[in-house]
Coordinates of C-alpha atoms and ligand atoms in Angstrom, one line a residue:
X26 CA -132.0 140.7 -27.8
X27 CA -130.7 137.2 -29.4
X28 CA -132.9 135.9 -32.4
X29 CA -131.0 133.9 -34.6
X30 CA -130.8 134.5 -38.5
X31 CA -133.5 134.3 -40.9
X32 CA -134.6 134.2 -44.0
X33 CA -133.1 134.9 -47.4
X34 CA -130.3 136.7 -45.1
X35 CA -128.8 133.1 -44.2
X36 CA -128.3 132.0 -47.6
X37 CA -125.0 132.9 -49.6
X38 CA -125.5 134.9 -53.3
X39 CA -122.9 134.1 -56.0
X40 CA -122.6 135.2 -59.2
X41 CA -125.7 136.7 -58.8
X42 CA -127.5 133.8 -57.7
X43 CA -129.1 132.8 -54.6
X44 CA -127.1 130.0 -53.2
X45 CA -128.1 126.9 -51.3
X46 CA -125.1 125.0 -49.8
X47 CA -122.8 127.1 -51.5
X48 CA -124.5 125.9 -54.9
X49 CA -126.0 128.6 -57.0
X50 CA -129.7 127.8 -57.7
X51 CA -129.6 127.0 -61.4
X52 CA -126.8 124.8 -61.2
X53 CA -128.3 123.1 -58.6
X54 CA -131.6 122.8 -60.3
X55 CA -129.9 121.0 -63.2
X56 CA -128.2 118.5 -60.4
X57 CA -131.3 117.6 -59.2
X58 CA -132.7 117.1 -62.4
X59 CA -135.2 119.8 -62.6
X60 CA -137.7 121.9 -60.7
X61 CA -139.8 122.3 -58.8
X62 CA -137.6 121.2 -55.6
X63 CA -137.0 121.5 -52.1
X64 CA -133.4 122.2 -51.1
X65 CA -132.2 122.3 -47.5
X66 CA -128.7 123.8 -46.1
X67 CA -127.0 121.6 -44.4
X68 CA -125.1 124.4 -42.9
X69 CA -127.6 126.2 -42.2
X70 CA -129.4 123.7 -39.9
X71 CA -126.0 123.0 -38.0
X72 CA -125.6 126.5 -37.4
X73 CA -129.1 126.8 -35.4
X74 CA -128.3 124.1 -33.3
X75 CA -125.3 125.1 -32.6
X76 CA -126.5 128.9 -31.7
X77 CA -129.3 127.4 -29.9
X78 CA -127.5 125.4 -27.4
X79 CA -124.9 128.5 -27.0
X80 CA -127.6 130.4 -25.4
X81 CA -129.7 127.5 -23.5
X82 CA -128.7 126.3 -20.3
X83 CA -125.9 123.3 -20.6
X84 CA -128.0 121.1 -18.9
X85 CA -130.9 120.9 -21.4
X86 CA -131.5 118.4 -23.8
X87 CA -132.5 119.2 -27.3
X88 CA -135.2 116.9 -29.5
X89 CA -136.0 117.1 -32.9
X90 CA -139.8 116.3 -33.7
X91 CA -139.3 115.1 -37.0
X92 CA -142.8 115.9 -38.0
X93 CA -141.5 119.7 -39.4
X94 CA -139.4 117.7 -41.8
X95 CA -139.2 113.9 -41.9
X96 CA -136.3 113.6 -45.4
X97 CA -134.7 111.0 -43.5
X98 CA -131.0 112.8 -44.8
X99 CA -132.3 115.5 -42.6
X100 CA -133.5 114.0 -39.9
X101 CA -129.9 111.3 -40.0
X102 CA -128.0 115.2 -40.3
X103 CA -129.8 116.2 -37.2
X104 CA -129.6 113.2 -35.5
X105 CA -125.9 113.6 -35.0
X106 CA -126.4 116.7 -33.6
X107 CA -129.7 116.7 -30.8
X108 CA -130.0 114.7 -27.6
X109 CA -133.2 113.0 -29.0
X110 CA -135.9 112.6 -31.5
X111 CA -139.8 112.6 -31.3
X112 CA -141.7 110.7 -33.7
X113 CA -145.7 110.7 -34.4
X114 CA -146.2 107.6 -36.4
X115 CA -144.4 104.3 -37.1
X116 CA -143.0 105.5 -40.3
X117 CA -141.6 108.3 -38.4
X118 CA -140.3 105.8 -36.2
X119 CA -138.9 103.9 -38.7
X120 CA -136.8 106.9 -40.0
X121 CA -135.3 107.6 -36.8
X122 CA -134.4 104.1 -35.7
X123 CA -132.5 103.9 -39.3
X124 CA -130.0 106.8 -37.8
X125 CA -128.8 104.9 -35.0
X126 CA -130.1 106.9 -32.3
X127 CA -130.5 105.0 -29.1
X128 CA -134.0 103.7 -28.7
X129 CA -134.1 105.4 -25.2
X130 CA -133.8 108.8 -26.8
X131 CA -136.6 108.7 -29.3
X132 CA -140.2 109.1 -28.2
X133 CA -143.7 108.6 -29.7
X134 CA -146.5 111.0 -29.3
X135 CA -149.5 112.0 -30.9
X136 CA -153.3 110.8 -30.3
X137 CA -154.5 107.4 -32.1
X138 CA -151.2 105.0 -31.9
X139 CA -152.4 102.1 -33.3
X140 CA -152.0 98.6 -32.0
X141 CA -149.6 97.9 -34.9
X142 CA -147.7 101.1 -34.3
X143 CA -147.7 100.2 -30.5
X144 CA -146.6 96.9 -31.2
X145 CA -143.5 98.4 -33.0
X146 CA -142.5 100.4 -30.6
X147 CA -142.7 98.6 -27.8
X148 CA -140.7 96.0 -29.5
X149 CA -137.9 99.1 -30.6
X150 CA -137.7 99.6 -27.2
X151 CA -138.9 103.5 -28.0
X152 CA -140.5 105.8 -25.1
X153 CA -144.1 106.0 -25.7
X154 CA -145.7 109.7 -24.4
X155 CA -149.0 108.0 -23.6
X156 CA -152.4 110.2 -24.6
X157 CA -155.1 107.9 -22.8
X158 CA -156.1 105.0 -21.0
X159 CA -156.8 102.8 -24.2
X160 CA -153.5 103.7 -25.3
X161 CA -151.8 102.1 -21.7
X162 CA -154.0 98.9 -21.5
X163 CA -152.6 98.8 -25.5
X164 CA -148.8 99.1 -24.4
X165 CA -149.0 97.3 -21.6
X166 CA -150.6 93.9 -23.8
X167 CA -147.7 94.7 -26.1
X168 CA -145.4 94.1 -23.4
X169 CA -147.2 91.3 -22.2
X170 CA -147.1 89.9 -25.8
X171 CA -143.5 90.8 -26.5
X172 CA -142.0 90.1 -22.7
X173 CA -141.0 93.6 -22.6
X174 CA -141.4 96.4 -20.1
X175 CA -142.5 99.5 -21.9
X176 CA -141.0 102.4 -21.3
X177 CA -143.7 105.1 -21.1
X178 CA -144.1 108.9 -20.3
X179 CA -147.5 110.6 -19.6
X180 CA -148.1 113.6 -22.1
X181 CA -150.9 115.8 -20.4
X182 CA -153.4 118.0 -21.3
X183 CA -152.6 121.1 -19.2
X184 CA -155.2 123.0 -17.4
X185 CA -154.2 126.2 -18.8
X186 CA -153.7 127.4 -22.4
X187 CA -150.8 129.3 -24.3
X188 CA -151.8 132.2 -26.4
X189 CA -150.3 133.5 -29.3
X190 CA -149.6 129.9 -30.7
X191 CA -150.2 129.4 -34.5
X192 CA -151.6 126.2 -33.5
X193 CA -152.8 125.6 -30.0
X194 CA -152.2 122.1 -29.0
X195 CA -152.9 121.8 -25.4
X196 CA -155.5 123.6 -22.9
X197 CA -158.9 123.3 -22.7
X198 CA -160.7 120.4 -24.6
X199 CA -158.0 118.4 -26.8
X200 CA -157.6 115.3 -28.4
X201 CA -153.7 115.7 -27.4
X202 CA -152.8 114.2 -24.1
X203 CA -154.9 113.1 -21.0
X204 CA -156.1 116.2 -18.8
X205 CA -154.2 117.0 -16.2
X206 CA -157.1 116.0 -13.9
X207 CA -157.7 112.8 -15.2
X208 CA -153.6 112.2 -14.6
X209 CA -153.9 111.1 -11.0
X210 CA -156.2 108.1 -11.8
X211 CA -154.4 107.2 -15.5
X212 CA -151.0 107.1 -12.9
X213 CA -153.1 104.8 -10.8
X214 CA -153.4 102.4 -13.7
X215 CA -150.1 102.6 -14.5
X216 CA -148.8 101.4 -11.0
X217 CA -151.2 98.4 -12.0
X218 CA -149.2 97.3 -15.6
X219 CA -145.9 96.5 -16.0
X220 CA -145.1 99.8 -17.6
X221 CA -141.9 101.4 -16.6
X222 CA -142.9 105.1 -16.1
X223 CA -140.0 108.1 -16.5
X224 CA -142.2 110.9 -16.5
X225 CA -144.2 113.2 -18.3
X226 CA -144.4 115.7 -21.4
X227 CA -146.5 118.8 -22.2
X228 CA -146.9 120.4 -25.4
X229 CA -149.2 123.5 -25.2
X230 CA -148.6 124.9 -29.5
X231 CA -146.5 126.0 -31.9
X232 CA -145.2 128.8 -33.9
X233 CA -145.3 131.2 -31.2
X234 CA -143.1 134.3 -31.7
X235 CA -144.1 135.5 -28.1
X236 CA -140.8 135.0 -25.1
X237 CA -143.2 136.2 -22.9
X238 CA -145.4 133.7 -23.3
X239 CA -143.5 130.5 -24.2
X240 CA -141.7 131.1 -20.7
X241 CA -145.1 131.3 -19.0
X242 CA -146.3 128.5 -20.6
X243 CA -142.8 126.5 -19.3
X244 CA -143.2 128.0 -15.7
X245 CA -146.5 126.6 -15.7
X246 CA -145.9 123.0 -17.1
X247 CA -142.7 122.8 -14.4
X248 CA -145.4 123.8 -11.6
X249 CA -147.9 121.4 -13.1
X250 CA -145.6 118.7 -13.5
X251 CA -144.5 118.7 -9.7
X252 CA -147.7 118.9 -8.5
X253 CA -148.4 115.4 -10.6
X254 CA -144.9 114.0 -9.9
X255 CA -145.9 114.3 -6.1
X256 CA -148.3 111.5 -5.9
X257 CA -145.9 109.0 -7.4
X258 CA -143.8 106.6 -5.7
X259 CA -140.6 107.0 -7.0
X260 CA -138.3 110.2 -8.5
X261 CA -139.2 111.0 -12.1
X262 CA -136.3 111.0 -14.4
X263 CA -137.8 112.6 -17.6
X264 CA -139.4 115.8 -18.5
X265 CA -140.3 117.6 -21.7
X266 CA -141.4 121.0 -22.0
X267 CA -142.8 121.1 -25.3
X268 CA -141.4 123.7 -27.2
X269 CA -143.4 125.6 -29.7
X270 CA -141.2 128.4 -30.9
X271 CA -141.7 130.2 -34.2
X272 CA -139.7 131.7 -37.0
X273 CA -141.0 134.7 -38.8
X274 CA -143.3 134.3 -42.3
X275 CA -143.8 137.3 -42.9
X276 CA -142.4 140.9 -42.7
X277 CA -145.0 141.5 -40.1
X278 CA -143.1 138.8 -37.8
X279 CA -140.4 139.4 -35.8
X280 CA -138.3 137.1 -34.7
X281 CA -138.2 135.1 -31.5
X282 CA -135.9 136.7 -28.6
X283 CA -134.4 134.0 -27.3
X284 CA -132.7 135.8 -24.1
X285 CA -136.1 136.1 -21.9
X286 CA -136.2 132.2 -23.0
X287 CA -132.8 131.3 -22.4
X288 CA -133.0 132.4 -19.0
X289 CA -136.2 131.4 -17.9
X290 CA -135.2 127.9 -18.2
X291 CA -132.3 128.2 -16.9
X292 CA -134.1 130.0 -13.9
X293 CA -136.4 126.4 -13.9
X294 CA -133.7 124.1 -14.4
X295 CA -131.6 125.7 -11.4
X296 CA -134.5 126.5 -9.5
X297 CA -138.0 124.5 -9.1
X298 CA -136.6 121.3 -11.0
X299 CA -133.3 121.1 -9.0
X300 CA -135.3 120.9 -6.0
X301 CA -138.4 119.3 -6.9
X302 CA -137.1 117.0 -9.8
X303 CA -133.3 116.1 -9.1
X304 CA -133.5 113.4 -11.6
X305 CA -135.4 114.5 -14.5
X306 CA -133.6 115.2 -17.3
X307 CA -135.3 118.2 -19.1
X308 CA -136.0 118.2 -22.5
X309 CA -137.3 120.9 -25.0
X310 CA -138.4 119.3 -28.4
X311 CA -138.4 121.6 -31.2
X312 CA -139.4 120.9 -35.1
X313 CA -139.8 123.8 -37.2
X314 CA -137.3 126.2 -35.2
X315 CA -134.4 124.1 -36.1
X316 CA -134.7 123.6 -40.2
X317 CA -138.0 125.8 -41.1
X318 CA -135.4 128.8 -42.3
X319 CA -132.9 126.3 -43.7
X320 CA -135.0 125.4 -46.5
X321 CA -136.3 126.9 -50.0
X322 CA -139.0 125.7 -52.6
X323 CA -137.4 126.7 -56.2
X324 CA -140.1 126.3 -58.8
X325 CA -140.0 127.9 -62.5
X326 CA -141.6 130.6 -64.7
X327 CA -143.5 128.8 -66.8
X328 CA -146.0 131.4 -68.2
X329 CA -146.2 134.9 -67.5
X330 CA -149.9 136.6 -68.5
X331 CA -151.4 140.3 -67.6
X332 CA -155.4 140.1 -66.8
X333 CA -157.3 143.4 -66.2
X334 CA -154.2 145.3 -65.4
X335 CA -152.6 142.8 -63.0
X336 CA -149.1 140.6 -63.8
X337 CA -149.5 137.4 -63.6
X338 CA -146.5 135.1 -63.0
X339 CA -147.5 131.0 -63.2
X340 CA -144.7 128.6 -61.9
X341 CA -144.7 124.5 -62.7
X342 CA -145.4 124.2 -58.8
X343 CA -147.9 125.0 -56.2
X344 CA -149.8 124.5 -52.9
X345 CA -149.8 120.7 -53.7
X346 CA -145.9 120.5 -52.6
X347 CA -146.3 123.6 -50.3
X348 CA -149.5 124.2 -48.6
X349 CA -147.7 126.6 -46.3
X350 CA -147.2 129.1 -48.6
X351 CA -150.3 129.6 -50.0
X352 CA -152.3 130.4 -46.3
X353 CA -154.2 127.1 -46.3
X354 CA -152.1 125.6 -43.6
X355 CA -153.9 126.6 -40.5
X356 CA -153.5 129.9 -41.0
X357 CA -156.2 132.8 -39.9
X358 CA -155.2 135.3 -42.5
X359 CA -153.0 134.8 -45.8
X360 CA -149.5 136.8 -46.2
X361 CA -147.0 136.1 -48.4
X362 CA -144.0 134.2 -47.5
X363 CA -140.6 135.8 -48.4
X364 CA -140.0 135.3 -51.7
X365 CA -137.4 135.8 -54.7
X366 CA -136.3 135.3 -57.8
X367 CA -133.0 133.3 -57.1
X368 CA -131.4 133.3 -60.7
X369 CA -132.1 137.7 -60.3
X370 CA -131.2 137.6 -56.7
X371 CA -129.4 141.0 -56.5
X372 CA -131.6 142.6 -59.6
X373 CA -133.6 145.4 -57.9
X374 CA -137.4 144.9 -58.1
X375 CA -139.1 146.5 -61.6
X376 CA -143.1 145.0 -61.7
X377 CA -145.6 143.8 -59.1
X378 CA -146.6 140.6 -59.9
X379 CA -148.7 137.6 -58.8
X380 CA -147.3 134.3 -58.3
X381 CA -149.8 131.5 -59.0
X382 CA -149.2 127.1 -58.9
X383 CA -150.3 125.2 -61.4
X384 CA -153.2 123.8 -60.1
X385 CA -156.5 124.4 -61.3
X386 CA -158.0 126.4 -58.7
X387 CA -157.9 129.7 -57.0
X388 CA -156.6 128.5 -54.1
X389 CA -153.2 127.8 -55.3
X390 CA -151.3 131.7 -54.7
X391 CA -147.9 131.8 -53.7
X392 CA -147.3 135.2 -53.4
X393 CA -150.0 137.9 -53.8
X394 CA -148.8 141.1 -55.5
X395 CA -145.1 140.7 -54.8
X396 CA -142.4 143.4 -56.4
X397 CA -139.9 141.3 -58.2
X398 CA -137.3 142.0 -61.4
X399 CA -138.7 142.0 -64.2
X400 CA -139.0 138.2 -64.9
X401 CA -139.0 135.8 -67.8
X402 CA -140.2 132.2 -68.9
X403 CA -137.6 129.5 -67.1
X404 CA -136.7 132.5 -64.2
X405 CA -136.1 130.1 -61.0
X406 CA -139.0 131.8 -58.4
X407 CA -137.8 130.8 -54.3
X408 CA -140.3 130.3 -51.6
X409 CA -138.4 130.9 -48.5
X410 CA -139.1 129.5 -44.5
X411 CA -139.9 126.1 -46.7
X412 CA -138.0 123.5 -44.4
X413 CA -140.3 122.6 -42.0
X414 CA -144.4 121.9 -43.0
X415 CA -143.6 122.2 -46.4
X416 CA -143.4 119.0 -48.5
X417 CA -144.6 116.8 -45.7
X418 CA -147.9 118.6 -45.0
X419 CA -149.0 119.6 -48.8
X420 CA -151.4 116.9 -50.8
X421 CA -149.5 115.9 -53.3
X422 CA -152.0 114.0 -55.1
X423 CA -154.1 116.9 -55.7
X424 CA -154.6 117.6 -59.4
X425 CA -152.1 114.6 -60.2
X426 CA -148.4 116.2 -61.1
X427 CA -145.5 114.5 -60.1
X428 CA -144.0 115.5 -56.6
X429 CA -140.9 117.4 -55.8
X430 CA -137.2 116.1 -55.6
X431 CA -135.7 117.0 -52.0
X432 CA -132.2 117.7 -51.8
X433 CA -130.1 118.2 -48.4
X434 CA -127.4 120.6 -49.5
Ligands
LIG13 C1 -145.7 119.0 -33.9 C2 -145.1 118.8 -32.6 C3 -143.9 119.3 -32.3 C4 -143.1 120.3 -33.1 O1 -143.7 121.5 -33.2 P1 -142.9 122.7 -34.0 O2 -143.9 123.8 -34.0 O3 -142.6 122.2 -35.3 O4 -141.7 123.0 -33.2 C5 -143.3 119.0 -31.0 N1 -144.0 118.2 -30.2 C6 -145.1 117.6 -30.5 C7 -145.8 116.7 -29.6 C8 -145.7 117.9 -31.7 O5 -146.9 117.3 -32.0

């Protein structure tokens, strides 16, 4: 079984302190200039990478979607270190064309591109994973306009789902993609435009903790992807898997195996691609796997208060910088997120206590009933599994307090 490292396990501990980039918390709170903050570990994002491609086949490419975690320090540290990088928006785009990665190697998805966005990346010379026919009479004007060929890739709709996903993002009705029935007639309209077509992407979900079914779910998009690459004139030279795997929340999770995965691509890559798709180079595009454990949220203790028997520990954060934690980011059922207190890090626990934001409404729990040290007013509290979905997909603006530094470590 290979799962990489997780969790509080990756980060160091010294002086009794958790550690982020070799910086004990409290020091690093005062560098930053106060909490609540988000620190990432440089060290630790390198390392998944680099254990990731040790056990993928050589001949896969790796792409970050920056949507997980868009700090452009992040995304320029990553950069340096994957074969490409997706974007979903023009400010997305913007970030990655500022780290020097070849426009070639960065593509924009998501439903709704508008003309604007269109316009600018056409003109950067980006790949754009096309999600309807709007969206290619758009590009192709923007060529037109620009006197560019567009590069452009078809993202599909599959016509079959992937269970287990914590979000599913393809299969059955979607706003993602064009259906892989209506693909054959969107291709026809392509042929049309002066579009210069490489091929096409599938993304079925994400956070899935299932081998099993991630590697059905890339069996099937190779199969489907032949079958639509058959009609075409000419050999396609581009296509992405999706990706969708998961890192564990919560002690209920365990980790994704990445052997089953490992070789069922390699199986794909060797087998049905070699044959069917000489050209194509295969990509996998991955946000949250390669910096969601890398990260913490370090808020402080600013009141501690007992009601009806129950401890009750408030920090000078909340679900406003990270949604995630509190359940109301997509999920079904709230669990707590590993958490600690990183000034007490090696203090065994001593109370039961309930972490709550400082937001004005019930909604904001970060950890329900968790055993901790015994804790005091200015104790640094750490949310872990905070690098991807955390800052970028809270409302800040909620209830008005100032957001978080971010700090790549
Ligand atoms: C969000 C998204 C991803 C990243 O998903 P993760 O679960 O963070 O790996 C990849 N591709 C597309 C098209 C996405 O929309």
């Amino acid at each position: 079984m290979i799962t990489l490292r997780s969790g509080p396990a990756g980060f160091a501990v010294i002086d009794g302190e958790l550690a982020v980039g070799g910086i004990p918390l409290s020091r690093l709170a005062a560098r930053v200039g106060g909490t609540p903050f988000f620190a990432y570990d440089r060290s630790l994002i390198t390392e998944r990478v680099a254990s990731l491609r040790q056990v993928l086949p050589a001949g896969l490419e790796l792409s970050y979607a920056i949507k997980a975690n868009p700090m452009p320090a992040v995304v320029q540290h990553l950069a340096d270190q994957v074969n490409s990088l997706d974007v979903a928006s023009a400010g997305e785009l913007a970030v990655a064309l500022d780290t020097g990665m070849r426009p070639d190697r960065i593509s924009f998805a998501g439903p709704g591109k508008g003309p604007d966005e269109i316009e600018r990346a056409v003109a950067a010379g980006v790949t754009l994973e096309v999600e309807s026919v709007t969206e290619v009479n758009r590009i192709a004007a923007a060529g037109l306009a620009l006197s560019l060929q567009p590069r452009v890739a078809v993202r599909v709709n599959p016509d079959f789902a992937v269970r287990g996903s914590g979000m599913r993002m393809g299969g059955g009705p979607q706003q993602f993609g064009v259906d892989a029935e209506q693909v054959p007639a969107l291709l026809d309209r392509i042929a049309d435009l002066d579009l210069d077509l490489i091929g096409f992407h599938v993304f079925a979900g994400s956070q899935n903790l299932r081998s099993e079914i991630l590697c059905e779910a890339q069996r099937r998009t190779v199969e489907l992807i032949i079958k639509l690459a058959a009609s075409l004139a000419g050999p396609i030279g581009y296509l992405n898997l999706g990706g969708g795997f998961g890192i564990p929340y919560t002690d209920k999770d365990e980790p994704l195996d990445l052997e089953p995965i490992a070789a069922n691509l390699a199986s794909l890559i060797d087998g049905p691609i070699a044959t069917h798709l000489p050209h194509a180079r295969t990509v996998i595009e991955l946000g949250r796997y390669l910096v969601g454990e890398s990260g913490v949220y370090v808020t402080r203790i600013l009141d501690r208060k007992e009601s009806r028997g129950r401890q009750f520990v408030v920090v000078d954060g909340g679900l406003h910088h990270q949604l995630a934690a509190s359940g109301n980011f997509g999920q079904v059922i709230r669990r707590n997120y590993p958490i600690a207190v990183g000034n007490l890090i090696t203090e065994p626990p001593d109370e039961v206590a309930t972490i709550v934001g400082r937001l004005c409404t019930p909604l904001d729990l970060l950890g329900d009933q968790v055993a901790l040290p015994r804790t005091d007013l200015g104790d640094l509290i750490v949310i872990f599994q905070a690098g991807a979905y955390g800052l970028t997909a809270s409302p800040t603006a909620f209830l008005g307090h100032p957001a978080p530094t971010e700090v790549l470590v």
